[in-house]
Tab-separated table of C-alpha atoms in Angstrom:
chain	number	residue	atom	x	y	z
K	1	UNK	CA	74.792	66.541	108.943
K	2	UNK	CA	72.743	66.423	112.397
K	3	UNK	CA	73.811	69.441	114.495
K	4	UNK	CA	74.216	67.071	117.442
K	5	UNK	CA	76.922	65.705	116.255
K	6	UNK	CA	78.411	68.646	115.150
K	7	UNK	CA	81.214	70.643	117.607
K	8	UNK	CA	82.637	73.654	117.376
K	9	UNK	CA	84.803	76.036	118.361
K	10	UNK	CA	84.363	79.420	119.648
K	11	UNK	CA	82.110	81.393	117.586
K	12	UNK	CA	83.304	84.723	116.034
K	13	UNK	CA	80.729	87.471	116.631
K	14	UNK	CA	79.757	90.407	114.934
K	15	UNK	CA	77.258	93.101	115.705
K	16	UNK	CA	75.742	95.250	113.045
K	17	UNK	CA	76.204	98.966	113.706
K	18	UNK	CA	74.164	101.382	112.121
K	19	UNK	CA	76.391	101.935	109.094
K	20	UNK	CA	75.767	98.844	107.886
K	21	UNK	CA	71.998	99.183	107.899
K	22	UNK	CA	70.322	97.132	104.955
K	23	UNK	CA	74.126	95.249	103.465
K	24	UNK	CA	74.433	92.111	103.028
K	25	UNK	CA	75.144	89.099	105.100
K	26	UNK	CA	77.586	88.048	102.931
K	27	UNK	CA	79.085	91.620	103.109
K	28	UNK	CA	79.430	91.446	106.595
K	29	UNK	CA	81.106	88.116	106.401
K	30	UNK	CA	83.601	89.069	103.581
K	31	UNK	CA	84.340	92.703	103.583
K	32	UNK	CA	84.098	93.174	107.987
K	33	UNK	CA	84.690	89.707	109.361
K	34	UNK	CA	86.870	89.284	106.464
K	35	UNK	CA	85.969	85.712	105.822
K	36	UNK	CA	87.467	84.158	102.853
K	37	UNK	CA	85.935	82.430	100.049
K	38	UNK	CA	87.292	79.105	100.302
K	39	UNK	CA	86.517	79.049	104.665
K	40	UNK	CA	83.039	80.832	103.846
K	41	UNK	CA	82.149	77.594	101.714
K	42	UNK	CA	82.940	75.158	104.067
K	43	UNK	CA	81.146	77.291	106.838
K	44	UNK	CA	77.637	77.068	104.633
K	45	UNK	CA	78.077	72.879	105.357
K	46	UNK	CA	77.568	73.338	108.686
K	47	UNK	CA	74.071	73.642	110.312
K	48	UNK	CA	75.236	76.305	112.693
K	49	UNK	CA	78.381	77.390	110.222
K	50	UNK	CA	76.648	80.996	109.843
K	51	UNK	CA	73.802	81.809	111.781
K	52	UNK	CA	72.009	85.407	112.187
K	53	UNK	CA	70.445	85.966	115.754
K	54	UNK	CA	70.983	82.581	116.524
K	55	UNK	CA	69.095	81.508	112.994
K	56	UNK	CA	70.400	79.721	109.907
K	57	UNK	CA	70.171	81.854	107.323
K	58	UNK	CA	70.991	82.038	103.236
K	59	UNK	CA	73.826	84.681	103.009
K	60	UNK	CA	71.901	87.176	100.314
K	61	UNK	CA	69.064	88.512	102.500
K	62	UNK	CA	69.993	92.111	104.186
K	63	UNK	CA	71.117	92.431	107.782
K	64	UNK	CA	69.559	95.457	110.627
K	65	UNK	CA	71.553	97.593	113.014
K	66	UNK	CA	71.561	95.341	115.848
K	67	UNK	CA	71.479	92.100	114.465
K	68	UNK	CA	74.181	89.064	115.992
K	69	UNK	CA	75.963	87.400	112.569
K	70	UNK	CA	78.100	84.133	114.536
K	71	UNK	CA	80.541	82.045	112.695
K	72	UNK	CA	81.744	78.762	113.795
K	73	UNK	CA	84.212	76.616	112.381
K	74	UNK	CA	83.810	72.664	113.515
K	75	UNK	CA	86.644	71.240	115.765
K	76	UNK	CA	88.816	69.269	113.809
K	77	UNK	CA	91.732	67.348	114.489
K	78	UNK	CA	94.857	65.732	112.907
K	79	UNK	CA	94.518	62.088	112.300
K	80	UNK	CA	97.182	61.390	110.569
K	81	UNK	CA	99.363	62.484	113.370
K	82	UNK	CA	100.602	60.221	115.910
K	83	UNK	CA	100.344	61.629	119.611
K	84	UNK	CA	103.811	61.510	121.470
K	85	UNK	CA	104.805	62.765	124.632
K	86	UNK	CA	107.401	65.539	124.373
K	87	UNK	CA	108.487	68.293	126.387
K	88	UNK	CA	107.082	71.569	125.047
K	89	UNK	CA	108.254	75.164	125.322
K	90	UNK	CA	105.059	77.200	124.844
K	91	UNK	CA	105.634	81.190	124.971
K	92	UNK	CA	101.748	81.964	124.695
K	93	UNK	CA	99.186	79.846	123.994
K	94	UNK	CA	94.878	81.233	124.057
K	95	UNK	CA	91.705	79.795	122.026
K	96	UNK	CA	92.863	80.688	118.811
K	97	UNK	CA	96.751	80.738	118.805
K	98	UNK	CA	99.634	78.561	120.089
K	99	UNK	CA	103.685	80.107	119.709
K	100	UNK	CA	105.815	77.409	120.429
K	101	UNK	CA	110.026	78.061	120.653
K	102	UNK	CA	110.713	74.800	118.352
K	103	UNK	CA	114.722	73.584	119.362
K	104	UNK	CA	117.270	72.758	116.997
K	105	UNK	CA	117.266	69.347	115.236
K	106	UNK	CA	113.462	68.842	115.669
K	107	UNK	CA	111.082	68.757	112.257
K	108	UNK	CA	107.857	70.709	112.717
K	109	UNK	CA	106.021	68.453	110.644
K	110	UNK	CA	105.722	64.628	109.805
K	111	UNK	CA	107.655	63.829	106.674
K	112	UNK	CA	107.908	60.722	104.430
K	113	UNK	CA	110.235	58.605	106.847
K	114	UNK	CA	109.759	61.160	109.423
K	115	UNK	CA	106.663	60.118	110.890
K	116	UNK	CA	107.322	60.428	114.949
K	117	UNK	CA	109.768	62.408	116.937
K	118	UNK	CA	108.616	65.656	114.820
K	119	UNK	CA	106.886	68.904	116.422
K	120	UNK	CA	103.200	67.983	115.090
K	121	UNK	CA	103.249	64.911	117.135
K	122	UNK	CA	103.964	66.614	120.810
K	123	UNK	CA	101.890	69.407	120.010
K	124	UNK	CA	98.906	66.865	118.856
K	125	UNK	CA	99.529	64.842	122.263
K	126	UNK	CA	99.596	67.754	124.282
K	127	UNK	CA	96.417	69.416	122.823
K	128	UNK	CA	94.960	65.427	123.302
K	129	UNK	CA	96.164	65.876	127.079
K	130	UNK	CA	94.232	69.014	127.532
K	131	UNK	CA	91.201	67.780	126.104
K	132	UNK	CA	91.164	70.167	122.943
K	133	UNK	CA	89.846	68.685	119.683
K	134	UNK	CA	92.555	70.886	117.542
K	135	UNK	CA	94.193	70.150	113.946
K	136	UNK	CA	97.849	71.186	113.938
K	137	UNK	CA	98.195	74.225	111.491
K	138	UNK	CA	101.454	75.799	111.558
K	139	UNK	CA	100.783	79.373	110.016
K	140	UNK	CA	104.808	79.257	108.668
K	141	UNK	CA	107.747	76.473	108.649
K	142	UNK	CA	111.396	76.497	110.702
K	143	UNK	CA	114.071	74.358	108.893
K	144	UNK	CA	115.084	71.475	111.205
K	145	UNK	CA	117.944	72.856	112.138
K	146	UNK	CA	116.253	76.031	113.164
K	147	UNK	CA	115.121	77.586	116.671
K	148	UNK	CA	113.020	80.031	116.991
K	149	UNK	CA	109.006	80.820	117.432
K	150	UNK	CA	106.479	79.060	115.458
K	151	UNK	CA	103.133	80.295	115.279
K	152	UNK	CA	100.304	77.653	115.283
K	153	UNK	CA	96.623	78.446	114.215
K	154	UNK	CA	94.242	76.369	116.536
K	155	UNK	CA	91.462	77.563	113.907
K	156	UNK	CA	91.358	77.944	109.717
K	157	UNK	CA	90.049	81.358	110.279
K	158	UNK	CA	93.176	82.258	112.078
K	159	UNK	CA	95.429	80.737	110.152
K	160	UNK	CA	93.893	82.629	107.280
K	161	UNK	CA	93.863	85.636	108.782
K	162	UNK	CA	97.986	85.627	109.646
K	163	UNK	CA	99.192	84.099	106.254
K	164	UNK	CA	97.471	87.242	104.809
K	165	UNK	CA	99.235	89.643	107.081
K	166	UNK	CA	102.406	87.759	106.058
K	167	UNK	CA	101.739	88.067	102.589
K	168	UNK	CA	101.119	91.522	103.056
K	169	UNK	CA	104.293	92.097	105.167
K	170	UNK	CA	102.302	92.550	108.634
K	171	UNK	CA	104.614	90.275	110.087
K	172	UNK	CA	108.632	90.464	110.389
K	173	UNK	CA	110.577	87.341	110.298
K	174	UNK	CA	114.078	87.822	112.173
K	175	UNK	CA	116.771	85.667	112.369
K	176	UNK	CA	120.156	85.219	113.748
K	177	UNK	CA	122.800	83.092	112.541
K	178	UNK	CA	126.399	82.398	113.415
K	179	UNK	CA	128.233	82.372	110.059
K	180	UNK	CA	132.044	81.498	109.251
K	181	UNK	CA	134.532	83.694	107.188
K	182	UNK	CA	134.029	87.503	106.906
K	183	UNK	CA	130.544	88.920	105.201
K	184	UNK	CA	130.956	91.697	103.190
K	185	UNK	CA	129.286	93.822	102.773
K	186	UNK	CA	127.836	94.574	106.373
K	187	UNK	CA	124.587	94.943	105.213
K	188	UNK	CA	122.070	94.744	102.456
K	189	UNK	CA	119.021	93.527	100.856
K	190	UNK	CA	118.553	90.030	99.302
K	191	UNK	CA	115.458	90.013	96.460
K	192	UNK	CA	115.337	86.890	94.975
K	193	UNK	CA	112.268	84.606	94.518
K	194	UNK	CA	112.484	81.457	95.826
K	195	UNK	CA	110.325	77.938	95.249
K	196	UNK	CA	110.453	73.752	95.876
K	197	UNK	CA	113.936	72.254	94.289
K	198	UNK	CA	112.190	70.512	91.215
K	199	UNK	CA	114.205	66.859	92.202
K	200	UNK	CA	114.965	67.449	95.717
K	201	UNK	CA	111.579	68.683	96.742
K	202	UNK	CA	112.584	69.179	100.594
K	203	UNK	CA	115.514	71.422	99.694
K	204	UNK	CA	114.383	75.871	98.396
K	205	UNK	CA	115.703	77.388	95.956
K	206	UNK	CA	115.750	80.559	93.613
K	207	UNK	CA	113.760	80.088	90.549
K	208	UNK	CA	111.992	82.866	88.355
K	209	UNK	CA	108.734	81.822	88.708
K	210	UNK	CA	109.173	81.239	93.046
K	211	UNK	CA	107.231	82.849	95.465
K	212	UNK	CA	108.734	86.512	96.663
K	213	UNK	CA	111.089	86.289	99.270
K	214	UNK	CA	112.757	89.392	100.584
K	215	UNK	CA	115.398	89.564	103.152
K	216	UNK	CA	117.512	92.126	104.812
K	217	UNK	CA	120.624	91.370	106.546
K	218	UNK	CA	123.013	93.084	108.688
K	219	UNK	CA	126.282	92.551	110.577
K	220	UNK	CA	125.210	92.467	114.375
K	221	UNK	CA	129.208	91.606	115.516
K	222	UNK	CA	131.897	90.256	114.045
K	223	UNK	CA	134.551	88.299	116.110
């Protein structure tokens, strides 16, 4: 690829201190930038994907205190989503991040037959209204009939970086929901692991071989 045609977002920086005299530059990607695999092979594609005081360099030679290692990911966006005007309510939004409070009844993402009126396509427009060249990448899903915050990476190194503290418990999830009849008991801890319903693929459900999902639930009032 020609670098002038290449765009990118803002670069992540990192300055060598004196402890890491003589590593790696792929040490300082992986173990203090904490640059995945997967993201640190699409970042090698790029002409200025990885550079080293401003310099394109292989990722094996040895880095000095005092030297600049930059990353930049290329602006991407979401073609297959259609643009749509829709009125947005955006609790923080910066270069890297935007936490959107999604309503009820609204998908976050087009679906087969659900290919306008969703999330994606109002937060696609509005990012296209702004000027940003951003691919929508929700870090975590709300069921449609749902409210609540949804946290969208504007970059694949964020997004990385929060589905790991999620998968590591570094974030909390909580809910509250309105529920008929008595529930008993008050309180307690749901373990189960949970996956894809094999024939109704849109629909969870527990399975032995699902993904861990813990929950704990309490009684906040009863009425």
């Amino acid at each position: 690829m020609s670098d002038h045609k290449e765009a990118y977002y803002e670069p992540l920086v990192y300055i060598v201190p004196v402890r890491d005299e003589g590593i790696l530059l792929k040490t300082v990607l992986r173990s203090r930038m904490h640059i995945s695999r997967k993201l640190l092979t699409r970042l090698k594609m790029f002409e200025q994907g990885i550079t080293l005081n401003g310099e394109r360099k292989y990722i094996d030679i040895m880095v000095h205190e005092g030297d600049r290692v930059e990353v930049r990911m290329q602006e991407e966006i979401s073609e297959d989503i259609l643009p749509e005007d829709m009125e947005l309510d955006i609790i923080y939004e910066d270069a890297h991040l935007l936490i959107v409070n999604k309503p009820a009844g609204i998908i976050v993402h087009p679906t087969h037959g659900h290919y306008t009126g969703t999330l994606a396509n109002g937060v696609v427009q509005y990012w296209r209204m702004k000027g940003e060249q951003v691919r929508f990448r929700p870090v975590h899903r709300l069921d449609q009939e749902t409210s609540g915050v949804l946290a969208i990476a504007k970059t694949p190194y964020v997004h990385q970086c929060i589905s790991e503290q999620m998968q590591k418990e570094g974030i909390t999830k909580e809910y509250i929901a309105i529920v008929h009849g008595r529930v008993e008991p008050s309180s307690g801890t749901i373990d189960a692991p949970i996956d894809r319903d094999k024939e109704r693929t849109r629909i969870r459900v527990v399975a032995e071989d699902g993904y861990s999902a813990i929950t704990h639930f309490w009684v906040e009032a009863a009425y």
